[in-house]
Coordinates of C-alpha atoms in Angstrom, one line a residue:
M1 CA -42.6 -37.6 -27.1
D2 CA -44.5 -34.7 -25.5
P3 CA -42.5 -31.4 -25.3
I4 CA -43.3 -31.1 -21.7
T5 CA -42.0 -34.6 -21.0
V6 CA -38.8 -33.7 -22.9
L7 CA -38.4 -30.5 -20.8
E8 CA -39.1 -32.4 -17.6
R9 CA -36.4 -35.0 -18.5
R10 CA -33.9 -32.2 -19.4
I11 CA -34.6 -30.5 -16.1
E12 CA -34.2 -33.8 -14.2
Q13 CA -30.8 -34.3 -15.9
L14 CA -29.7 -30.8 -14.9
E15 CA -30.9 -31.4 -11.4
A16 CA -29.0 -34.7 -11.3
K17 CA -25.8 -33.0 -12.5
F18 CA -26.1 -30.5 -9.7
G19 CA -27.1 -33.0 -7.1
I20 CA -30.6 -31.5 -6.7
L21 CA -33.0 -34.2 -5.9
P22 CA -36.7 -33.6 -6.4
L23 CA -38.5 -33.4 -3.1
S24 CA -41.5 -35.5 -2.2
P25 CA -44.9 -34.1 -3.0
S26 CA -46.3 -31.9 -0.3
D27 CA -49.8 -31.9 1.1
N28 CA -51.2 -29.6 -1.5
G29 CA -50.1 -32.0 -4.3
Q30 CA -47.1 -29.9 -5.5
Q31 CA -43.6 -31.1 -5.4
G32 CA -40.9 -29.3 -3.4
D33 CA -38.4 -26.7 -4.7
S34 CA -37.3 -28.5 -7.9
A35 CA -37.1 -27.0 -11.4
V36 CA -40.1 -29.1 -12.5
T37 CA -42.1 -27.7 -9.6
N38 CA -41.0 -24.2 -10.5
L39 CA -42.0 -24.8 -14.1
L40 CA -45.4 -26.1 -13.1
N41 CA -45.9 -23.3 -10.7
S42 CA -44.9 -20.8 -13.3
A43 CA -47.3 -22.3 -15.8
N44 CA -50.1 -22.2 -13.2
S45 CA -49.2 -18.6 -12.4
I46 CA -49.3 -17.5 -16.0
K47 CA -52.7 -19.3 -16.4
N48 CA -53.9 -17.5 -13.2
I49 CA -52.6 -14.2 -14.4
T50 CA -54.4 -14.5 -17.7
A51 CA -57.5 -15.5 -15.8
G52 CA -57.0 -12.5 -13.5
L53 CA -56.7 -14.6 -10.3
E54 CA -53.0 -13.8 -9.5
K55 CA -50.7 -10.8 -9.5
G56 CA -48.0 -10.5 -12.1
K57 CA -45.1 -9.8 -9.7
E58 CA -45.2 -13.2 -8.1
A59 CA -45.3 -14.8 -11.5
M60 CA -42.3 -12.8 -12.6
E61 CA -40.3 -13.9 -9.6
R62 CA -41.1 -17.5 -10.5
A63 CA -40.3 -16.9 -14.1
S64 CA -36.9 -15.5 -13.3
E65 CA -36.2 -18.6 -11.1
L66 CA -37.3 -20.8 -13.9
N67 CA -35.1 -18.9 -16.3
N68 CA -32.1 -19.6 -14.1
Y69 CA -32.8 -23.3 -14.3
M70 CA -33.3 -23.3 -18.0
D71 CA -30.1 -21.4 -18.8
P72 CA -27.8 -23.7 -20.9
N73 CA -24.8 -22.0 -19.4
L74 CA -25.9 -22.8 -15.9
I75 CA -23.2 -25.3 -15.2
E76 CA -20.5 -22.9 -16.4
K77 CA -21.9 -20.1 -14.2
V78 CA -22.0 -22.3 -11.2
Q79 CA -18.4 -23.4 -11.8
Q80 CA -17.4 -19.8 -12.2
N81 CA -19.2 -18.9 -9.0
E82 CA -17.4 -21.7 -7.2
L83 CA -14.0 -20.5 -8.5
K84 CA -14.9 -17.0 -7.3
V85 CA -15.9 -18.3 -3.9
R86 CA -12.6 -20.2 -3.7
E87 CA -10.6 -17.1 -4.6
V88 CA -12.4 -15.1 -2.0
V89 CA -11.8 -17.8 0.6
A90 CA -8.1 -18.1 -0.4
A91 CA -7.8 -14.3 -0.2
E92 CA -9.5 -14.1 3.2
P93 CA -6.3 -13.5 5.3
I94 CA -5.2 -10.8 2.9
I95 CA -8.7 -9.2 3.0
R96 CA -8.6 -9.2 6.8
T97 CA -5.1 -7.6 6.8
H98 CA -6.4 -4.9 4.4
C99 CA -9.4 -4.4 6.6
Q100 CA -7.2 -4.0 9.7
C101 CA -5.0 -1.5 7.8
M102 CA -8.1 0.5 6.7
H103 CA -9.3 0.5 10.3
H104 CA -5.9 1.8 11.5
C105 CA -6.0 4.4 8.8
Q106 CA -9.5 5.5 9.9
K107 CA -8.2 5.8 13.5
A108 CA -5.2 7.8 12.2
A109 CA -7.3 10.2 10.1
P110 CA -7.7 12.8 12.8
V111 CA -3.9 12.9 13.4
M112 CA -3.2 13.1 9.7
N113 CA -5.7 15.9 9.4
S114 CA -4.2 17.8 12.3
E115 CA -3.0 21.4 11.8
P116 CA 0.8 20.6 12.3
L117 CA 0.7 17.9 9.7
Q118 CA -1.2 20.2 7.3
Q119 CA 1.6 22.8 7.7
V120 CA 4.3 20.3 6.7
P121 CA 4.5 21.6 3.1
Q122 CA 5.2 25.1 4.3
A123 CA 7.6 23.9 6.9
Q124 CA 9.4 21.8 4.2
T125 CA 10.1 25.0 2.2
I126 CA 11.6 26.6 5.3
V127 CA 13.7 23.4 6.0
N128 CA 14.9 23.5 2.4
E129 CA 16.0 27.1 2.7
M130 CA 17.8 26.3 6.0
Q131 CA 19.6 23.4 4.3
T132 CA 20.7 25.8 1.5
A133 CA 21.9 28.3 4.1
V134 CA 23.8 25.6 6.0
K135 CA 25.6 24.5 2.8
E136 CA 26.6 28.1 2.2
V137 CA 27.9 28.5 5.7
E138 CA 29.8 25.2 5.4
R139 CA 31.4 26.4 2.2
E140 CA 32.4 29.7 3.9
A141 CA 33.7 27.8 6.9
E142 CA 35.8 25.6 4.6
I143 CA 37.3 28.7 2.9
V144 CA 38.1 30.3 6.3
S145 CA 39.6 27.0 7.5
H146 CA 41.7 26.8 4.4
G147 CA 42.8 30.4 5.0
V148 CA 43.7 29.7 8.6
Q149 CA 45.7 26.7 7.5
E150 CA 47.6 28.8 5.0
L151 CA 48.2 31.6 7.6
A152 CA 49.4 28.9 10.1
Q153 CA 51.8 27.6 7.5
T154 CA 53.1 31.2 6.7
C155 CA 53.5 32.0 10.4
G156 CA 55.2 28.7 11.0
T157 CA 57.6 29.4 8.1
A158 CA 58.3 32.9 9.4
A159 CA 58.8 31.6 12.9
A160 CA 61.3 29.0 11.6
K161 CA 63.2 31.7 9.7
A162 CA 63.2 34.0 12.7
S163 CA 64.4 31.2 14.9
E164 CA 67.2 30.5 12.4
Q165 CA 68.2 34.2 12.3
I166 CA 68.1 34.4 16.2
A167 CA 70.3 31.3 16.3
A168 CA 72.7 32.9 13.8
V169 CA 72.8 36.2 15.9
A170 CA 73.4 34.2 19.0
A171 CA 76.2 32.4 17.3
K172 CA 77.8 35.7 16.3
V173 CA 77.4 37.1 19.8
D174 CA 79.2 34.0 21.1
Q175 CA 82.0 34.5 18.6
V176 CA 82.4 38.2 19.5
E177 CA 82.4 37.4 23.3
Q178 CA 85.1 34.8 22.7
K179 CA 87.3 37.3 20.9
L180 CA 87.0 40.0 23.6
P181 CA 89.5 39.9 26.4
K182 CA 88.2 38.6 29.6
R183 CA 87.7 41.0 32.4
R184 CA 88.9 40.2 35.9
N185 CA 86.6 41.1 38.6
G186 CA 85.4 44.0 36.8
L187 CA 88.6 46.1 37.5
D188 CA 90.5 45.7 34.3

């Protein structure tokens, strides 16, 4: 069997696997956009280039298209591309969400770059120093409060003792008054 015929059959099998049907011949005698047509056009282009009738750039484009059809890993590549397309389609809501977030970030960029926000690190050191000072004042206030409580307890104890002593003196005064003779109208 002729090598060109073998190649044509192989290309037709590949086209059948991918669902590419050869188009009907056009008015100029060439078939549509099938691999066989590309192969024939590439062969004609190479012949015309060698004869000096055609430019090499167009032939190179046709050769790269033909090379894609002739790749033995073409089916795997198409399947991988289909998987990638499915992944992208499945991730479309997430991609939209990320795009919206990026858009919001772009809108917020002037605010984030504003002078007050740029000074936050310096302000944070001042806030840290103030928190340290507040903690020291709280410690001192706790010490003073504890001292006041001790003083209040001491004063309370002293007041209780003084009250007891005054009560004892009052009791003695009462005893002494009972022992003294009673005066009558102040004339006795």
